[in-house]
């Protein structure tokens, strides 16, 4: 059942990437049920985390926030730093999109040490990009440029072309 729940979470991630949100939700509902049935609290929290990401991609912010909040609370109990950072970054992105810049900045800053400690370049880049967006929105061009350039270097190193293009576009906008 553990491997089935793990596989279903993987299926849900693929479905979300392809925009098949209903199919992703169905897989996550099954994964969450299996994890709970088998007393796998970590598996259940991971399902909630993936569900939060899926709902964010689907544009359902309230549901995304609810799922991230549940996952974050559970991962804090397990002291799972990687997943704490992922949930925190997800919540920070939602805060930013909703205009809660101070709360978003606090969350991006909170996720950064987790990423740095584990040398997770992708999470570090995400946090730096978020901080840069906030600085740009607040017309702090120097701080925005610094964090955008750090994010650009990290995503370039990771060969994440989509994110590299996003940062380059943000830097170009900043230069105007």
PDB file of C-alpha atoms in Angstrom:
ATOM      1  CA  UNK A   1       0.000   0.000   0.000  1.00  0.00           C
ATOM      2  CA  UNK A   2       2.929   2.350   0.713  1.00  0.00           C
ATOM      3  CA  UNK A   3       4.348   1.828  -2.780  1.00  0.00           C
ATOM      4  CA  UNK A   4       0.869   2.239  -4.299  1.00  0.00           C
ATOM      5  CA  UNK A   5       0.409   5.570  -2.476  1.00  0.00           C
ATOM      6  CA  UNK A   6       3.881   6.653  -3.620  1.00  0.00           C
ATOM      7  CA  UNK A   7       3.047   5.743  -7.228  1.00  0.00           C
ATOM      8  CA  UNK A   8      -0.282   7.574  -7.036  1.00  0.00           C
ATOM      9  CA  UNK A   9       1.484  10.723  -5.777  1.00  0.00           C
ATOM     10  CA  UNK A  10       3.816  10.468  -8.781  1.00  0.00           C
ATOM     11  CA  UNK A  11       0.869  10.037 -11.135  1.00  0.00           C
ATOM     12  CA  UNK A  12      -0.782  13.104  -9.598  1.00  0.00           C
ATOM     13  CA  UNK A  13       2.345  15.217 -10.183  1.00  0.00           C
ATOM     14  CA  UNK A  14       2.408  14.191 -13.852  1.00  0.00           C
ATOM     15  CA  UNK A  15      -1.320  14.877 -14.232  1.00  0.00           C
ATOM     16  CA  UNK A  16      -0.863  18.351 -12.695  1.00  0.00           C
ATOM     17  CA  UNK A  17       2.035  19.145 -15.046  1.00  0.00           C
ATOM     18  CA  UNK A  18      -0.223  18.212 -17.968  1.00  0.00           C
ATOM     19  CA  UNK A  19      -3.105  20.314 -16.640  1.00  0.00           C
ATOM     20  CA  UNK A  20      -5.223  17.235 -15.867  1.00  0.00           C
ATOM     21  CA  UNK A  21      -6.289  18.508 -12.454  1.00  0.00           C
ATOM     22  CA  UNK A  22      -9.347  16.289 -11.907  1.00  0.00           C
ATOM     23  CA  UNK A  23      -7.288  13.154 -12.592  1.00  0.00           C
ATOM     24  CA  UNK A  24      -4.549  14.456 -10.290  1.00  0.00           C
ATOM     25  CA  UNK A  25      -7.054  15.113  -7.506  1.00  0.00           C
ATOM     26  CA  UNK A  26      -8.473  11.591  -7.884  1.00  0.00           C
ATOM     27  CA  UNK A  27      -4.990  10.053  -7.602  1.00  0.00           C
ATOM     28  CA  UNK A  28      -4.191  12.196  -4.554  1.00  0.00           C
ATOM     29  CA  UNK A  29      -7.476  11.370  -2.874  1.00  0.00           C
ATOM     30  CA  UNK A  30      -6.647   7.679  -3.255  1.00  0.00           C
ATOM     31  CA  UNK A  31      -3.020   8.181  -2.125  1.00  0.00           C
ATOM     32  CA  UNK A  32      -4.142  10.177   0.910  1.00  0.00           C
ATOM     33  CA  UNK A  33      -6.711   7.511   1.832  1.00  0.00           C
ATOM     34  CA  UNK A  34      -4.150   4.695   1.524  1.00  0.00           C
ATOM     35  CA  UNK A  35      -1.571   6.597   3.575  1.00  0.00           C
ATOM     36  CA  UNK A  36      -4.077   7.356   6.341  1.00  0.00           C
ATOM     37  CA  UNK A  37      -5.398   3.784   6.290  1.00  0.00           C
ATOM     38  CA  UNK A  38      -1.851   2.468   6.785  1.00  0.00           C
ATOM     39  CA  UNK A  39      -0.860   4.996   9.449  1.00  0.00           C
ATOM     40  CA  UNK A  40       1.679   6.621   7.114  1.00  0.00           C
ATOM     41  CA  UNK A  41       1.495  10.217   8.363  1.00  0.00           C
ATOM     42  CA  UNK A  42       4.487  11.289   6.285  1.00  0.00           C
ATOM     43  CA  UNK A  43       2.931   9.854   3.123  1.00  0.00           C
ATOM     44  CA  UNK A  44      -0.325  11.634   3.916  1.00  0.00           C
ATOM     45  CA  UNK A  45       1.547  14.920   4.421  1.00  0.00           C
ATOM     46  CA  UNK A  46       3.375  14.438   1.111  1.00  0.00           C
ATOM     47  CA  UNK A  47       0.028  13.886  -0.621  1.00  0.00           C
ATOM     48  CA  UNK A  48      -1.251  17.143   0.926  1.00  0.00           C
ATOM     49  CA  UNK A  49       1.898  18.947  -0.268  1.00  0.00           C
ATOM     50  CA  UNK A  50       1.511  17.712  -3.849  1.00  0.00           C
ATOM     51  CA  UNK A  51      -2.191  18.547  -3.669  1.00  0.00           C
ATOM     52  CA  UNK A  52      -1.300  22.103  -2.611  1.00  0.00           C
ATOM     53  CA  UNK A  53       0.983  22.415  -5.637  1.00  0.00           C
ATOM     54  CA  UNK A  54      -1.703  20.980  -7.949  1.00  0.00           C
ATOM     55  CA  UNK A  55      -4.359  23.412  -6.693  1.00  0.00           C
ATOM     56  CA  UNK A  56      -1.935  26.313  -7.083  1.00  0.00           C
ATOM     57  CA  UNK A  57      -1.336  25.339 -10.726  1.00  0.00           C
ATOM     58  CA  UNK A  58      -5.113  25.023 -11.151  1.00  0.00           C
ATOM     59  CA  UNK A  59      -5.576  28.572  -9.833  1.00  0.00           C
ATOM     60  CA  UNK A  60      -7.489  27.473  -6.735  1.00  0.00           C
ATOM     61  CA  UNK A  61      -5.588  29.537  -4.177  1.00  0.00           C
ATOM     62  CA  UNK A  62      -7.783  28.952  -1.125  1.00  0.00           C
ATOM     63  CA  UNK A  63      -7.661  25.174  -1.560  1.00  0.00           C
ATOM     64  CA  UNK A  64      -3.936  25.338  -2.292  1.00  0.00           C
ATOM     65  CA  UNK A  65      -3.328  27.332   0.909  1.00  0.00           C
ATOM     66  CA  UNK A  66      -5.416  24.872   2.934  1.00  0.00           C
ATOM     67  CA  UNK A  67      -3.406  21.907   1.636  1.00  0.00           C
ATOM     68  CA  UNK A  68      -0.037  23.653   2.157  1.00  0.00           C
ATOM     69  CA  UNK A  69      -1.034  24.640   5.716  1.00  0.00           C
ATOM     70  CA  UNK A  70      -1.907  21.032   6.615  1.00  0.00           C
ATOM     71  CA  UNK A  71       1.303  19.726   5.023  1.00  0.00           C
ATOM     72  CA  UNK A  72       3.460  22.349   6.747  1.00  0.00           C
ATOM     73  CA  UNK A  73       2.010  21.592  10.176  1.00  0.00           C
ATOM     74  CA  UNK A  74       2.620  17.861   9.654  1.00  0.00           C
ATOM     75  CA  UNK A  75       6.158  18.282   8.312  1.00  0.00           C
ATOM     76  CA  UNK A  76       7.037  20.494  11.271  1.00  0.00           C
ATOM     77  CA  UNK A  77       6.033  17.596  13.558  1.00  0.00           C
ATOM     78  CA  UNK A  78       8.364  15.262  11.621  1.00  0.00           C
ATOM     79  CA  UNK A  79      11.099  17.919  11.333  1.00  0.00           C
ATOM     80  CA  UNK A  80      11.250  17.237   7.568  1.00  0.00           C
ATOM     81  CA  UNK A  81      13.248  20.291   6.464  1.00  0.00           C
ATOM     82  CA  UNK A  82      12.980  19.662   2.729  1.00  0.00           C
ATOM     83  CA  UNK A  83       9.194  19.474   2.808  1.00  0.00           C
ATOM     84  CA  UNK A  84       8.925  22.342   5.310  1.00  0.00           C
ATOM     85  CA  UNK A  85      10.788  24.485   2.774  1.00  0.00           C
ATOM     86  CA  UNK A  86       8.600  23.323  -0.142  1.00  0.00           C
ATOM     87  CA  UNK A  87       5.367  24.074   1.746  1.00  0.00           C
ATOM     88  CA  UNK A  88       6.740  27.412   2.990  1.00  0.00           C
ATOM     89  CA  UNK A  89       7.722  28.432  -0.551  1.00  0.00           C
ATOM     90  CA  UNK A  90       4.269  27.430  -1.815  1.00  0.00           C
ATOM     91  CA  UNK A  91       2.608  29.581   0.839  1.00  0.00           C
ATOM     92  CA  UNK A  92       5.025  32.449   0.100  1.00  0.00           C
ATOM     93  CA  UNK A  93       4.091  32.332  -3.592  1.00  0.00           C
ATOM     94  CA  UNK A  94       0.400  32.476  -2.679  1.00  0.00           C
ATOM     95  CA  UNK A  95       1.029  35.392  -0.296  1.00  0.00           C
ATOM     96  CA  UNK A  96       2.930  37.251  -3.033  1.00  0.00           C
ATOM     97  CA  UNK A  97       0.174  36.668  -5.595  1.00  0.00           C
ATOM     98  CA  UNK A  98      -2.391  37.963  -3.105  1.00  0.00           C
ATOM     99  CA  UNK A  99      -0.339  41.090  -2.382  1.00  0.00           C
ATOM    100  CA  UNK A 100       0.629  40.125   1.190  1.00  0.00           C
ATOM    101  CA  UNK A 101       4.228  41.182   0.559  1.00  0.00           C
ATOM    102  CA  UNK A 102       5.441  41.321   4.174  1.00  0.00           C
ATOM    103  CA  UNK A 103       4.120  37.834   4.893  1.00  0.00           C
ATOM    104  CA  UNK A 104       5.549  36.518   1.601  1.00  0.00           C
ATOM    105  CA  UNK A 105       8.949  38.059   2.361  1.00  0.00           C
ATOM    106  CA  UNK A 106       8.962  36.453   5.811  1.00  0.00           C
ATOM    107  CA  UNK A 107       8.180  33.054   4.324  1.00  0.00           C
ATOM    108  CA  UNK A 108      10.799  33.335   1.553  1.00  0.00           C
ATOM    109  CA  UNK A 109      13.352  34.359   4.174  1.00  0.00           C
ATOM    110  CA  UNK A 110      12.280  31.445   6.412  1.00  0.00           C
ATOM    111  CA  UNK A 111      12.699  28.924   3.571  1.00  0.00           C
ATOM    112  CA  UNK A 112      16.173  30.164   2.627  1.00  0.00           C
ATOM    113  CA  UNK A 113      18.143  28.673   5.559  1.00  0.00           C
ATOM    114  CA  UNK A 114      16.537  25.242   4.965  1.00  0.00           C
ATOM    115  CA  UNK A 115      17.616  25.394   1.320  1.00  0.00           C
ATOM    116  CA  UNK A 116      21.117  26.629   2.126  1.00  0.00           C
ATOM    117  CA  UNK A 117      21.659  24.045   4.865  1.00  0.00           C
ATOM    118  CA  UNK A 118      20.764  21.201   2.501  1.00  0.00           C
ATOM    119  CA  UNK A 119      22.415  22.866  -0.510  1.00  0.00           C
ATOM    120  CA  UNK A 120      19.107  22.664  -2.382  1.00  0.00           C
ATOM    121  CA  UNK A 121      19.866  25.012  -5.262  1.00  0.00           C
ATOM    122  CA  UNK A 122      16.349  24.881  -6.709  1.00  0.00           C
ATOM    123  CA  UNK A 123      14.721  25.908  -3.444  1.00  0.00           C
ATOM    124  CA  UNK A 124      17.350  28.579  -2.861  1.00  0.00           C
ATOM    125  CA  UNK A 125      16.688  29.977  -6.349  1.00  0.00           C
ATOM    126  CA  UNK A 126      12.926  29.972  -5.718  1.00  0.00           C
ATOM    127  CA  UNK A 127      13.341  31.869  -2.451  1.00  0.00           C
ATOM    128  CA  UNK A 128      15.748  34.377  -4.006  1.00  0.00           C
ATOM    129  CA  UNK A 129      13.424  34.894  -6.981  1.00  0.00           C
ATOM    130  CA  UNK A 130      10.511  35.539  -4.624  1.00  0.00           C
ATOM    131  CA  UNK A 131      12.551  38.022  -2.585  1.00  0.00           C
ATOM    132  CA  UNK A 132      13.639  39.745  -5.813  1.00  0.00           C
ATOM    133  CA  UNK A 133      10.031  40.059  -6.987  1.00  0.00           C
ATOM    134  CA  UNK A 134       9.077  41.701  -3.698  1.00  0.00           C
ATOM    135  CA  UNK A 135      12.047  44.084  -3.868  1.00  0.00           C
ATOM    136  CA  UNK A 136      11.113  44.962  -7.464  1.00  0.00           C
ATOM    137  CA  UNK A 137       7.493  45.577  -6.501  1.00  0.00           C
ATOM    138  CA  UNK A 138       8.756  47.913  -3.753  1.00  0.00           C
ATOM    139  CA  UNK A 139      11.073  49.734  -6.210  1.00  0.00           C
ATOM    140  CA  UNK A 140      14.237  48.508  -4.465  1.00  0.00           C
ATOM    141  CA  UNK A 141      16.059  47.918  -7.739  1.00  0.00           C
ATOM    142  CA  UNK A 142      19.458  47.119  -6.210  1.00  0.00           C
ATOM    143  CA  UNK A 143      18.101  44.398  -3.908  1.00  0.00           C
ATOM    144  CA  UNK A 144      15.922  43.009  -6.708  1.00  0.00           C
ATOM    145  CA  UNK A 145      18.871  42.831  -9.109  1.00  0.00           C
ATOM    146  CA  UNK A 146      21.074  41.081  -6.500  1.00  0.00           C
ATOM    147  CA  UNK A 147      18.514  38.363  -5.781  1.00  0.00           C
ATOM    148  CA  UNK A 148      17.509  37.968  -9.438  1.00  0.00           C
ATOM    149  CA  UNK A 149      21.174  37.473 -10.362  1.00  0.00           C
ATOM    150  CA  UNK A 150      21.635  34.863  -7.599  1.00  0.00           C
ATOM    151  CA  UNK A 151      18.508  33.022  -8.786  1.00  0.00           C
ATOM    152  CA  UNK A 152      19.699  33.239 -12.394  1.00  0.00           C
ATOM    153  CA  UNK A 153      23.086  31.731 -11.517  1.00  0.00           C
ATOM    154  CA  UNK A 154      21.463  28.871  -9.595  1.00  0.00           C
ATOM    155  CA  UNK A 155      18.876  28.023 -12.258  1.00  0.00           C
ATOM    156  CA  UNK A 156      21.544  28.275 -14.957  1.00  0.00           C
ATOM    157  CA  UNK A 157      23.636  25.778 -12.984  1.00  0.00           C
ATOM    158  CA  UNK A 158      20.578  23.500 -12.732  1.00  0.00           C
ATOM    159  CA  UNK A 159      19.836  23.858 -16.479  1.00  0.00           C
ATOM    160  CA  UNK A 160      16.263  25.000 -15.707  1.00  0.00           C
ATOM    161  CA  UNK A 161      15.648  26.907 -18.926  1.00  0.00           C
ATOM    162  CA  UNK A 162      12.080  27.895 -18.100  1.00  0.00           C
ATOM    163  CA  UNK A 163      13.178  29.577 -14.852  1.00  0.00           C
ATOM    164  CA  UNK A 164      16.266  31.116 -16.489  1.00  0.00           C
ATOM    165  CA  UNK A 165      13.960  32.758 -19.044  1.00  0.00           C
ATOM    166  CA  UNK A 166      11.638  34.005 -16.287  1.00  0.00           C
ATOM    167  CA  UNK A 167      14.552  35.635 -14.429  1.00  0.00           C
ATOM    168  CA  UNK A 168      15.964  37.175 -17.610  1.00  0.00           C
ATOM    169  CA  UNK A 169      12.555  38.663 -18.367  1.00  0.00           C
ATOM    170  CA  UNK A 170      12.328  40.049 -14.825  1.00  0.00           C
ATOM    171  CA  UNK A 171      15.828  41.545 -15.079  1.00  0.00           C
ATOM    172  CA  UNK A 172      14.959  43.135 -18.435  1.00  0.00           C
ATOM    173  CA  UNK A 173      11.811  44.629 -16.927  1.00  0.00           C
ATOM    174  CA  UNK A 174      13.873  45.941 -14.015  1.00  0.00           C
ATOM    175  CA  UNK A 175      16.257  47.697 -16.422  1.00  0.00           C
ATOM    176  CA  UNK A 176      13.406  49.671 -18.017  1.00  0.00           C
TER     177      UNK A 176
END
